[in-house]
Tab-separated table of C-alpha atoms and ligand atoms in Angstrom:
chain	number	residue	atom	x	y	z
A	1	MET	CA	103.423	61.395	101.800
A	2	ALA	CA	103.628	65.200	101.760
A	3	GLU	CA	106.749	65.068	99.565
A	4	LYS	CA	104.673	63.678	96.698
A	5	ILE	CA	102.666	66.908	96.493
A	6	PRO	CA	104.478	69.354	94.192
A	7	TYR	CA	105.080	73.000	95.091
A	8	LYS	CA	102.738	73.959	92.273
A	9	ILE	CA	99.796	71.936	91.168
A	10	TYR	CA	98.854	72.726	87.566
A	11	LEU	CA	96.093	71.405	85.416
A	12	ASN	CA	96.521	70.194	81.804
A	13	GLU	CA	94.602	72.013	79.147
A	14	ASP	CA	92.054	69.234	78.931
A	15	GLU	CA	91.507	69.342	82.680
A	16	MET	CA	90.463	72.991	82.574
A	17	PRO	CA	86.869	73.746	83.489
A	18	LYS	CA	84.535	73.957	80.425
A	19	ALA	CA	81.651	75.580	82.265
A	20	TRP	CA	81.183	78.135	85.029
A	21	TYR	CA	79.269	76.990	88.103
A	22	ASN	CA	76.386	79.025	89.476
A	23	VAL	CA	76.277	78.525	93.231
A	24	ARG	CA	72.809	80.084	93.446
A	25	SER	CA	71.388	76.916	91.809
A	26	ASP	CA	72.130	75.034	94.946
A	27	MET	CA	70.927	77.652	97.466
A	28	LYS	CA	67.581	77.008	99.084
A	29	ASN	CA	67.309	80.592	100.193
A	30	LYS	CA	68.020	82.475	96.953
A	31	PRO	CA	69.656	85.910	97.104
A	32	ALA	CA	66.931	88.576	97.150
A	33	PRO	CA	66.161	90.063	93.724
A	34	LEU	CA	67.480	93.467	92.517
A	35	LEU	CA	64.754	96.142	92.898
A	36	ASN	CA	63.923	99.096	90.805
A	37	PRO	CA	64.990	102.083	92.948
A	38	GLY	CA	61.803	104.006	92.033
A	39	THR	CA	59.040	101.360	92.295
A	40	HIS	CA	60.752	98.839	94.578
A	41	GLU	CA	59.526	96.085	92.200
A	42	PRO	CA	61.984	93.396	90.996
A	43	MET	CA	64.055	94.618	88.061
A	44	LYS	CA	62.782	93.233	84.767
A	45	PRO	CA	65.288	92.022	82.147
A	46	GLU	CA	64.247	94.887	79.827
A	47	GLU	CA	65.039	97.442	82.529
A	48	LEU	CA	68.462	95.904	83.207
A	49	SER	CA	69.262	95.677	79.496
A	50	VAL	CA	69.376	99.441	79.349
A	51	VAL	CA	72.445	99.353	81.581
A	52	PHE	CA	73.916	95.873	81.021
A	53	CYS	CA	74.581	93.580	78.065
A	54	GLU	CA	71.759	91.168	77.315
A	55	GLU	CA	73.568	87.905	77.843
A	56	LEU	CA	74.962	89.212	81.148
A	57	VAL	CA	71.413	90.182	82.248
A	58	LYS	CA	70.399	86.564	81.685
A	59	GLN	CA	73.261	85.286	83.808
A	60	GLU	CA	72.466	87.879	86.491
A	61	LEU	CA	68.873	86.766	86.903
A	62	ASP	CA	69.320	83.019	86.530
A	63	ASP	CA	69.085	81.368	89.998
A	64	THR	CA	68.513	77.833	88.762
A	65	THR	CA	70.934	76.856	85.961
A	66	ALA	CA	73.930	75.115	87.597
A	67	PHE	CA	76.445	75.297	84.699
A	68	PHE	CA	76.993	77.840	81.965
A	69	PRO	CA	79.322	76.632	79.209
A	70	ILE	CA	82.320	78.951	78.740
A	71	PRO	CA	82.310	80.159	75.158
A	72	GLU	CA	85.292	78.909	73.043
A	73	GLU	CA	86.638	82.451	72.538
A	74	ILE	CA	86.803	83.033	76.324
A	75	ARG	CA	88.340	79.639	76.913
A	76	SER	CA	91.125	80.352	74.401
A	77	PHE	CA	91.818	83.685	76.110
A	78	TYR	CA	91.882	81.957	79.500
A	79	LYS	CA	94.475	79.521	78.083
A	80	MET	CA	96.919	82.425	77.723
A	81	TYR	CA	97.175	82.899	81.503
A	82	ARG	CA	95.335	79.975	83.047
A	83	PRO	CA	95.237	77.645	84.791
A	84	SER	CA	96.654	79.717	87.648
A	85	PRO	CA	98.921	77.758	89.956
A	86	LEU	CA	97.793	76.288	93.230
A	87	VAL	CA	100.865	76.546	95.385
A	88	ARG	CA	101.815	74.640	98.466
A	89	ALA	CA	103.338	77.181	100.822
A	90	TYR	CA	106.023	74.838	102.109
A	91	CYS	CA	108.390	77.752	102.919
A	92	LEU	CA	105.752	79.659	104.866
A	93	GLU	CA	104.778	76.533	106.780
A	94	LYS	CA	108.392	75.929	107.717
A	95	LYS	CA	108.936	79.544	108.721
A	96	LEU	CA	105.809	79.420	110.963
A	97	GLY	CA	106.686	76.040	112.312
A	98	THR	CA	103.092	74.966	111.846
A	99	PRO	CA	101.712	71.437	111.265
A	100	ALA	CA	99.023	73.045	109.069
A	101	LYS	CA	99.225	72.533	105.334
A	102	ILE	CA	98.810	75.767	103.498
A	103	TYR	CA	97.863	76.238	99.847
A	104	TYR	CA	97.242	79.387	97.893
A	105	LYS	CA	95.585	79.942	94.533
A	106	PHE	CA	97.615	82.675	92.769
A	107	GLU	CA	95.674	84.899	90.422
A	108	GLY	CA	98.377	87.561	89.860
A	109	ASN	CA	99.991	85.917	86.760
A	110	ASN	CA	98.661	88.372	84.209
A	111	THR	CA	99.347	92.012	83.374
A	112	SER	CA	96.291	93.291	85.277
A	113	GLY	CA	97.865	91.560	88.283
A	114	SER	CA	94.632	90.092	89.666
A	115	HIS	CA	91.672	87.741	89.225
A	116	LYS	CA	89.633	90.519	87.669
A	117	LEU	CA	90.611	89.585	84.103
A	118	ASN	CA	88.540	86.387	84.461
A	119	SER	CA	85.281	88.367	84.411
A	120	ALA	CA	86.594	91.290	82.309
A	121	ILE	CA	87.203	89.047	79.302
A	122	ALA	CA	83.757	87.446	79.646
A	123	GLN	CA	82.009	90.829	79.885
A	124	ALA	CA	83.904	92.291	76.885
A	125	TYR	CA	83.063	89.135	74.877
A	126	TYR	CA	79.302	89.515	75.513
A	127	ALA	CA	79.500	93.254	74.689
A	128	LYS	CA	81.215	92.557	71.397
A	129	LYS	CA	78.758	89.784	70.548
A	130	GLN	CA	75.927	92.256	71.033
A	131	GLY	CA	77.521	94.630	68.555
A	132	LEU	CA	78.276	97.418	71.057
A	133	LYS	CA	80.825	100.197	70.490
A	134	GLY	CA	82.186	100.204	74.012
A	135	VAL	CA	81.731	99.994	77.705
A	136	THR	CA	82.104	102.258	80.752
A	137	THR	CA	83.136	101.292	84.227
A	138	GLU	CA	84.557	102.391	87.512
A	139	THR	CA	87.773	101.291	89.132
A	140	GLY	CA	88.940	101.596	92.696
A	141	ALA	CA	92.536	100.496	93.107
A	142	GLY	CA	92.812	100.190	89.336
A	143	GLN	CA	92.938	96.407	88.863
A	144	TRP	CA	89.490	96.184	87.357
A	145	GLY	CA	90.095	99.106	85.004
A	146	THR	CA	93.333	97.508	83.890
A	147	ALA	CA	91.723	94.109	83.387
A	148	LEU	CA	88.855	95.639	81.455
A	149	SER	CA	91.095	97.738	79.233
A	150	MET	CA	93.087	94.603	78.338
A	151	ALA	CA	89.869	92.674	77.567
A	152	CYS	CA	88.421	95.566	75.547
A	153	SER	CA	91.521	95.972	73.418
A	154	TYR	CA	91.460	92.183	72.729
A	155	PHE	CA	87.931	92.519	71.329
A	156	ASP	CA	88.480	95.963	69.869
A	157	LEU	CA	85.964	97.770	72.084
A	158	ASP	CA	86.211	101.347	73.430
A	159	CYS	CA	86.664	101.483	77.221
A	160	LYS	CA	85.869	104.498	79.439
A	161	VAL	CA	87.101	104.194	83.060
A	162	PHE	CA	86.169	106.343	86.063
A	163	MET	CA	88.898	105.901	88.593
A	164	VAL	CA	88.354	106.699	92.347
A	165	LYS	CA	90.319	109.972	92.818
A	166	VAL	CA	92.434	108.763	95.745
A	167	SER	CA	93.723	105.870	93.674
A	168	TYR	CA	94.152	108.024	90.565
A	169	GLU	CA	96.501	110.151	92.600
A	170	GLN	CA	98.212	107.335	94.538
A	171	LYS	CA	98.645	105.130	91.450
A	172	PRO	CA	99.513	107.107	88.368
A	173	PHE	CA	101.173	104.063	86.759
A	174	ARG	CA	97.970	102.099	86.796
A	175	ARG	CA	96.435	104.827	84.672
A	176	GLU	CA	99.337	104.495	82.164
A	177	VAL	CA	98.733	100.745	81.876
A	178	MET	CA	95.123	101.371	81.091
A	179	ARG	CA	96.011	103.978	78.485
A	180	THR	CA	98.519	101.585	76.996
A	181	TYR	CA	95.557	99.258	76.280
A	182	GLY	CA	93.656	102.133	74.786
A	183	ALA	CA	91.253	103.088	77.662
A	184	SER	CA	90.379	106.686	78.684
A	185	VAL	CA	90.683	107.302	82.438
A	186	THR	CA	88.869	110.058	84.357
A	187	PRO	CA	89.344	110.720	88.116
A	188	SER	CA	86.039	110.413	90.011
A	189	PRO	CA	84.082	112.377	91.111
A	190	SER	CA	84.528	114.510	88.016
A	191	MET	CA	82.898	117.526	86.515
A	192	THR	CA	82.160	115.490	83.349
A	193	THR	CA	78.908	114.051	84.635
A	194	GLU	CA	75.756	115.497	86.270
A	195	ILE	CA	76.134	113.168	89.268
A	196	GLY	CA	79.817	113.936	89.641
A	197	LYS	CA	79.000	117.684	89.821
A	198	LYS	CA	76.313	116.988	92.474
A	199	ILE	CA	78.672	114.851	94.588
A	200	LEU	CA	81.437	117.513	94.446
A	201	GLU	CA	78.990	120.155	95.552
A	202	LYS	CA	77.922	118.095	98.500
A	203	HIS	CA	81.375	116.759	99.469
A	204	PRO	CA	83.995	119.232	98.185
A	205	GLY	CA	87.520	117.868	98.266
A	206	THR	CA	86.235	114.226	98.575
A	207	THR	CA	88.766	111.554	97.675
A	208	GLY	CA	85.963	109.678	96.010
A	209	SER	CA	84.580	106.175	96.450
A	210	LEU	CA	83.571	103.275	94.335
A	211	GLY	CA	79.942	104.251	94.792
A	212	CYS	CA	80.543	107.719	93.237
A	213	ALA	CA	82.534	106.292	90.317
A	214	ILE	CA	79.785	103.728	89.588
A	215	SER	CA	77.206	106.445	89.406
A	216	GLU	CA	79.290	108.420	86.870
A	217	ALA	CA	80.012	105.365	84.702
A	218	VAL	CA	76.378	104.394	84.632
A	219	GLU	CA	75.350	107.917	83.622
A	220	VAL	CA	77.775	107.924	80.713
A	221	ALA	CA	76.724	104.450	79.530
A	222	THR	CA	73.032	105.266	79.551
A	223	LYS	CA	73.581	108.547	77.759
A	224	SER	CA	75.912	107.234	74.990
A	225	GLU	CA	74.502	105.208	72.173
A	226	GLY	CA	76.109	101.775	71.758
A	227	TYR	CA	77.588	101.715	75.231
A	228	ARG	CA	76.753	99.635	78.307
A	229	TYR	CA	78.076	99.626	81.814
A	230	VAL	CA	80.125	96.789	83.237
A	231	LEU	CA	81.027	96.051	86.830
A	232	GLY	CA	83.968	94.163	88.173
A	233	SER	CA	82.586	92.703	91.420
A	234	VAL	CA	79.418	92.363	93.605
A	235	LEU	CA	77.094	91.151	90.809
A	236	ASN	CA	75.994	87.512	90.391
A	237	GLN	CA	77.380	87.436	86.840
A	238	VAL	CA	80.843	88.328	88.163
A	239	LEU	CA	80.762	85.616	90.805
A	240	LEU	CA	79.729	83.222	88.137
A	241	HIS	CA	82.748	84.059	85.899
A	242	GLN	CA	85.047	83.946	88.883
A	243	SER	CA	83.926	80.398	89.669
A	244	ILE	CA	86.737	79.444	87.343
A	245	ILE	CA	89.094	80.061	90.310
A	246	GLY	CA	87.293	77.614	92.601
A	247	LEU	CA	86.732	75.019	89.925
A	248	GLU	CA	90.415	74.932	89.071
A	249	THR	CA	91.337	74.847	92.778
A	250	LYS	CA	89.004	71.886	93.361
A	251	ALA	CA	90.177	70.002	90.353
A	252	ALA	CA	93.840	70.472	91.427
A	253	LEU	CA	93.146	69.382	95.008
A	254	ASP	CA	91.115	66.410	93.767
A	255	LYS	CA	94.060	65.321	91.638
A	256	TYR	CA	95.967	64.641	94.877
A	257	ASP	CA	92.984	63.656	97.067
A	258	ILE	CA	93.389	66.689	99.189
A	259	LYS	CA	90.399	67.842	101.192
A	260	PRO	CA	90.690	71.408	102.627
A	261	ASP	CA	89.386	72.146	106.172
A	262	MET	CA	89.377	75.920	105.697
A	263	ILE	CA	89.015	78.203	102.748
A	264	ILE	CA	89.927	81.861	103.235
A	265	GLY	CA	89.586	84.861	100.951
A	266	CYS	CA	89.540	88.582	101.128
A	267	ALA	CA	86.261	90.246	100.497
A	268	GLY	CA	85.651	93.621	98.823
A	269	GLY	CA	82.577	93.107	96.771
A	270	GLY	CA	82.911	89.400	97.150
A	271	SER	CA	83.843	88.204	93.664
A	272	ASN	CA	87.134	86.453	94.217
A	273	LEU	CA	85.850	84.859	97.420
A	274	GLY	CA	82.556	83.928	95.815
A	275	GLY	CA	84.520	82.335	92.881
A	276	LEU	CA	87.002	80.576	95.039
A	277	ILE	CA	84.447	78.996	97.327
A	278	SER	CA	81.694	78.283	94.874
A	279	PRO	CA	82.219	74.549	94.195
A	280	PHE	CA	83.053	73.946	97.848
A	281	MET	CA	80.030	75.900	98.931
A	282	GLY	CA	78.019	73.839	96.472
A	283	GLU	CA	79.049	70.665	98.227
A	284	LYS	CA	78.265	72.208	101.571
A	285	LEU	CA	74.838	73.330	100.430
A	286	ARG	CA	74.067	69.887	99.011
A	287	GLY	CA	75.188	68.329	102.331
A	288	GLU	CA	78.104	66.427	100.698
A	289	ALA	CA	80.931	68.017	102.573
A	290	ASP	CA	81.700	70.646	105.193
A	291	TYR	CA	84.274	73.399	105.079
A	292	ASP	CA	85.119	76.394	107.337
A	293	ILE	CA	84.750	79.309	104.930
A	294	VAL	CA	86.084	82.681	106.012
A	295	ALA	CA	85.697	86.087	104.468
A	296	VAL	CA	88.342	88.687	105.496
A	297	GLU	CA	87.648	92.412	105.322
A	298	PRO	CA	89.479	95.549	106.485
A	299	VAL	CA	88.407	97.103	109.850
A	300	SER	CA	88.014	100.359	107.981
A	301	CYS	CA	85.311	98.980	105.657
A	302	PRO	CA	83.596	96.227	107.648
A	303	SER	CA	80.497	95.384	105.580
A	304	PHE	CA	79.971	91.854	106.939
A	305	THR	CA	81.172	92.320	110.460
A	306	ARG	CA	79.524	95.662	111.304
A	307	GLY	CA	77.075	96.325	108.449
A	308	LYS	CA	73.397	95.588	108.135
A	309	PHE	CA	71.676	93.002	105.922
A	310	ALA	CA	69.238	95.232	104.125
A	311	TYR	CA	68.205	96.618	100.703
A	312	ASP	CA	70.500	99.408	99.745
A	313	PHE	CA	71.723	101.451	96.775
A	314	CYS	CA	74.747	100.046	94.991
A	315	ASP	CA	76.077	103.527	94.234
A	316	THR	CA	76.280	106.902	95.913
A	317	GLY	CA	74.204	108.581	93.216
A	318	MET	CA	71.337	106.165	93.894
A	319	VAL	CA	70.727	105.471	90.239
A	320	CYS	CA	71.440	101.705	90.221
A	321	PRO	CA	69.027	99.008	91.352
A	322	LEU	CA	68.644	98.258	95.035
A	323	ALA	CA	70.335	95.053	96.272
A	324	LYS	CA	69.751	93.249	99.498
A	325	MET	CA	73.208	92.845	100.962
A	326	TYR	CA	75.427	93.397	103.998
A	327	THR	CA	76.032	97.157	103.686
A	328	LEU	CA	77.485	100.133	105.481
A	329	GLY	CA	75.175	102.474	103.619
A	330	SER	CA	75.795	103.831	100.092
A	331	ASP	CA	76.829	107.134	101.636
A	332	TYR	CA	79.683	105.462	103.494
A	333	ILE	CA	83.013	106.798	102.253
A	334	PRO	CA	85.739	104.776	103.911
A	335	ALA	CA	88.990	106.328	105.167
A	336	PRO	CA	91.499	106.274	102.325
A	337	ASN	CA	93.128	102.954	103.362
A	338	HIS	CA	95.603	101.215	101.082
A	339	ALA	CA	93.480	98.206	100.038
A	340	GLY	CA	91.560	100.211	97.478
A	341	GLY	CA	89.932	97.051	96.126
A	342	LEU	CA	88.249	96.389	99.477
A	343	ARG	CA	86.661	99.830	99.941
A	344	TYR	CA	83.147	99.126	98.636
A	345	HIS	CA	80.257	99.820	101.044
A	346	GLY	CA	78.293	96.664	100.179
A	347	MET	CA	78.783	92.930	99.596
A	348	SER	CA	77.589	90.511	96.962
A	349	SER	CA	73.998	89.592	97.598
A	350	THR	CA	74.793	85.849	97.113
A	351	LEU	CA	77.535	85.914	99.735
A	352	SER	CA	75.407	88.117	101.990
A	353	GLN	CA	72.631	85.455	101.959
A	354	LEU	CA	75.129	82.657	102.541
A	355	TYR	CA	76.654	84.516	105.430
A	356	ASP	CA	73.274	85.370	106.910
A	357	ASP	CA	72.307	81.666	106.681
A	358	GLY	CA	75.486	80.684	108.566
A	359	PHE	CA	77.275	78.975	105.709
A	360	MET	CA	80.384	81.111	106.155
A	361	ARG	CA	81.874	83.456	108.675
A	362	ALA	CA	83.751	86.788	108.493
A	363	VAL	CA	86.519	88.567	110.318
A	364	SER	CA	88.002	92.089	109.970
A	365	VAL	CA	91.699	92.936	110.284
A	366	PRO	CA	93.584	96.233	110.680
A	367	GLN	CA	95.876	97.289	107.835
A	368	THR	CA	99.200	97.453	109.681
A	369	GLU	CA	98.691	93.780	110.665
A	370	VAL	CA	97.855	93.041	107.021
A	371	PHE	CA	101.092	94.599	105.818
A	372	LYS	CA	103.098	92.715	108.433
A	373	ALA	CA	101.629	89.531	107.072
A	374	ALA	CA	102.270	90.648	103.501
A	375	GLU	CA	105.952	91.223	104.234
A	376	GLN	CA	106.284	87.983	106.063
A	377	PHE	CA	104.755	86.162	103.044
A	378	ALA	CA	106.857	88.056	100.495
A	379	ARG	CA	110.084	87.123	102.310
A	380	VAL	CA	109.505	83.392	102.253
A	381	GLU	CA	107.227	82.727	99.298
A	382	GLY	CA	108.801	85.250	96.874
A	383	ILE	CA	105.609	86.858	95.617
A	384	LEU	CA	104.940	90.522	96.404
A	385	PRO	CA	101.219	90.352	97.372
A	386	ALA	CA	98.574	92.958	96.783
A	387	PRO	CA	97.282	94.587	99.956
A	388	GLU	CA	93.817	93.194	99.303
A	389	SER	CA	95.183	89.592	99.029
A	390	SER	CA	97.220	90.147	102.182
A	391	HIS	CA	93.989	90.308	104.255
A	392	ALA	CA	93.622	86.578	103.371
A	393	ILE	CA	97.361	85.914	104.096
A	394	LYS	CA	96.979	87.543	107.580
A	395	VAL	CA	94.139	85.236	108.520
A	396	ALA	CA	95.809	82.142	106.979
A	397	ILE	CA	98.870	82.839	109.070
A	398	ASP	CA	96.838	83.353	112.204
A	399	GLU	CA	95.005	80.070	111.622
A	400	ALA	CA	98.283	78.199	110.945
A	401	LEU	CA	99.683	79.564	114.172
A	402	LYS	CA	96.607	78.307	116.055
A	403	CYS	CA	97.333	74.864	114.577
A	404	LYS	CA	100.858	75.167	115.985
A	405	GLU	CA	99.399	75.529	119.475
A	406	THR	CA	96.786	72.779	119.178
A	407	GLY	CA	98.912	70.439	116.984
A	408	GLU	CA	96.075	70.209	114.469
A	409	GLU	CA	97.165	69.416	110.896
A	410	LYS	CA	94.507	71.463	109.168
A	411	THR	CA	94.602	72.017	105.436
A	412	ILE	CA	94.167	75.692	104.727
A	413	VAL	CA	93.507	77.117	101.240
A	414	PHE	CA	93.516	80.823	100.620
A	415	GLY	CA	93.069	82.994	97.575
A	416	LEU	CA	96.144	85.094	96.675
A	417	THR	CA	94.258	87.428	94.356
A	418	GLY	CA	97.052	89.506	93.029
A	419	THR	CA	100.455	91.255	93.128
A	420	GLY	CA	101.293	94.516	94.783
A	421	TYR	CA	103.721	96.192	92.374
A	422	PHE	CA	101.419	99.211	92.031
A	423	ASP	CA	100.945	99.412	95.823
A	424	LEU	CA	104.494	100.452	96.736
A	425	VAL	CA	103.398	103.793	98.110
A	426	ALA	CA	101.401	101.825	100.689
A	427	TYR	CA	104.387	99.603	101.383
A	428	GLU	CA	106.538	102.714	101.758
A	429	LYS	CA	104.085	104.208	104.321
A	430	PHE	CA	104.158	100.929	106.163
A	431	HIS	CA	108.014	100.796	106.223
A	432	ASN	CA	108.252	104.418	107.355
A	433	GLY	CA	105.847	103.737	110.258
A	434	GLU	CA	103.308	106.268	108.810
A	435	MET	CA	100.471	103.777	108.320
A	436	GLU	CA	97.397	104.193	110.484
A	437	ASP	CA	94.688	101.765	111.460
A	438	TYR	CA	91.468	103.585	111.002
A	439	ILE	CA	88.459	102.109	112.743
A	440	PRO	CA	85.131	103.832	112.019
A	441	THR	CA	83.095	104.717	115.104
A	442	ASP	CA	79.638	103.257	115.826
A	443	GLU	CA	78.227	106.723	115.289
A	444	GLU	CA	79.789	107.050	111.831
A	445	ILE	CA	78.309	103.710	110.725
A	446	ALA	CA	74.986	104.434	112.308
A	447	GLU	CA	74.846	107.800	110.538
A	448	SER	CA	75.505	106.188	107.158
A	449	LEU	CA	73.051	103.335	107.830
A	450	SER	CA	70.354	105.855	108.788
A	451	LYS	CA	70.142	106.745	105.118
A	452	LEU	CA	69.208	103.271	103.913
A	453	PRO	CA	66.201	103.395	101.623
A	454	VAL	CA	62.916	102.983	103.421
A	455	MET	CA	61.268	99.810	102.129
B	1	LIG	C1	89.459	93.848	93.352
B	1	LIG	C2	90.382	93.043	94.163
B	1	LIG	C3	89.985	92.361	95.338
B	1	LIG	C4	88.627	92.474	95.937
B	1	LIG	O1	87.486	92.378	95.061
B	1	LIG	P1	86.445	91.152	95.228
B	1	LIG	O2	85.414	91.440	94.247
B	1	LIG	O3	85.983	91.141	96.655
B	1	LIG	O4	87.207	89.942	94.897
B	1	LIG	C5	90.829	91.599	95.914
B	1	LIG	N1	92.148	91.456	95.542
B	1	LIG	C6	92.590	92.057	94.430
B	1	LIG	C7	93.971	91.888	94.035
B	1	LIG	C8	91.679	92.930	93.687
B	1	LIG	O5	92.143	93.488	92.611
């Protein structure tokens, strides 16, 4: 029977999803609304439109519409690199000697090297449609900035990227890819913004954080005519666009009557995981099926496993709306670990609500274990995985090894969000035995959480 399932399950063009799915439409407990940081009242569309594109504001605030048709222009862009393959990890299964069946959805088949292009192209499209000149953003590890610069060049928009300083220094080649697509790249915190200057005064020599970079990008967007700010994760609109990952996965599995037992994804701000699980979570919420859904985060930035479910600022500069989410505090600057894309202090409010309601669970893993898993995977499956993605690999391998002990033939699906060609400094540290596992102390987390806004 198993032989009938190909190594890679693709979809034909006419089987590709025609609409994004909004998981919030099936949630009884909706994610808490974004609040104005000054008044603590729910953000009105007009307030959000100062920062974000109008169409994206509508998507952000819509908790009831189940499906949003994907505009034709975006679908034709998707066709250049999608569907992404759903791969049966036969070689990994054999190597582990597990009875588990392992599948991964591979999002690294585009120049940006990750799933982030799925939302970048949508956000650039709506910015263009609104007649804007350009957009500003932040980038951590650089994948989002790369994806956005590709999307902006496709629609002929200007793109200003604030890149977390530690990544800017560790990954000079990322910057050059962005510049190839016409973006300007500034290391953050920088002296080019008011908030950047303030942060540098308070934390001289800081290696930066996504929270700082967001504050700078928002400041520039709101001060420049014809510009808006765009964000690559965390927000509802991003999870909506990323639902393409889960919809394709489900369509591919349905084609062969495969029902997964477990779905595993790494979680930074929650967009790839939110996208991957959305149609499955929808079934779970409607009581039609049950799945064990697992978020994997680094021990150095454990928002779900050690954070607090509370309203918090989305950025260090405290200019963005407040979101109710699992957070480590907007002041939390994680140790410079090598999974830059998982270094955000908070988590998507949709996933936070689902987690709090018990619809999914979370685990945290140390980075040396993650790189061991990455190497093990690369050697048998051929793909050099991104450190972020390797968090999911680590847990998929652990679960498959549990099946080996119990003899259970579980079907495990995980999200392989991207490739690690720009992360070779991290691989080098790992190979040289210079990689450390940084675990924040309870005091550090408590200190940062003590600065949550008083509601
Ligand atoms: C950005 C990124 C992530 C984490 O972001 P999410 O919004 O949590 O998905 C994971 N993997 C890769 C390769 C990334 O670029």
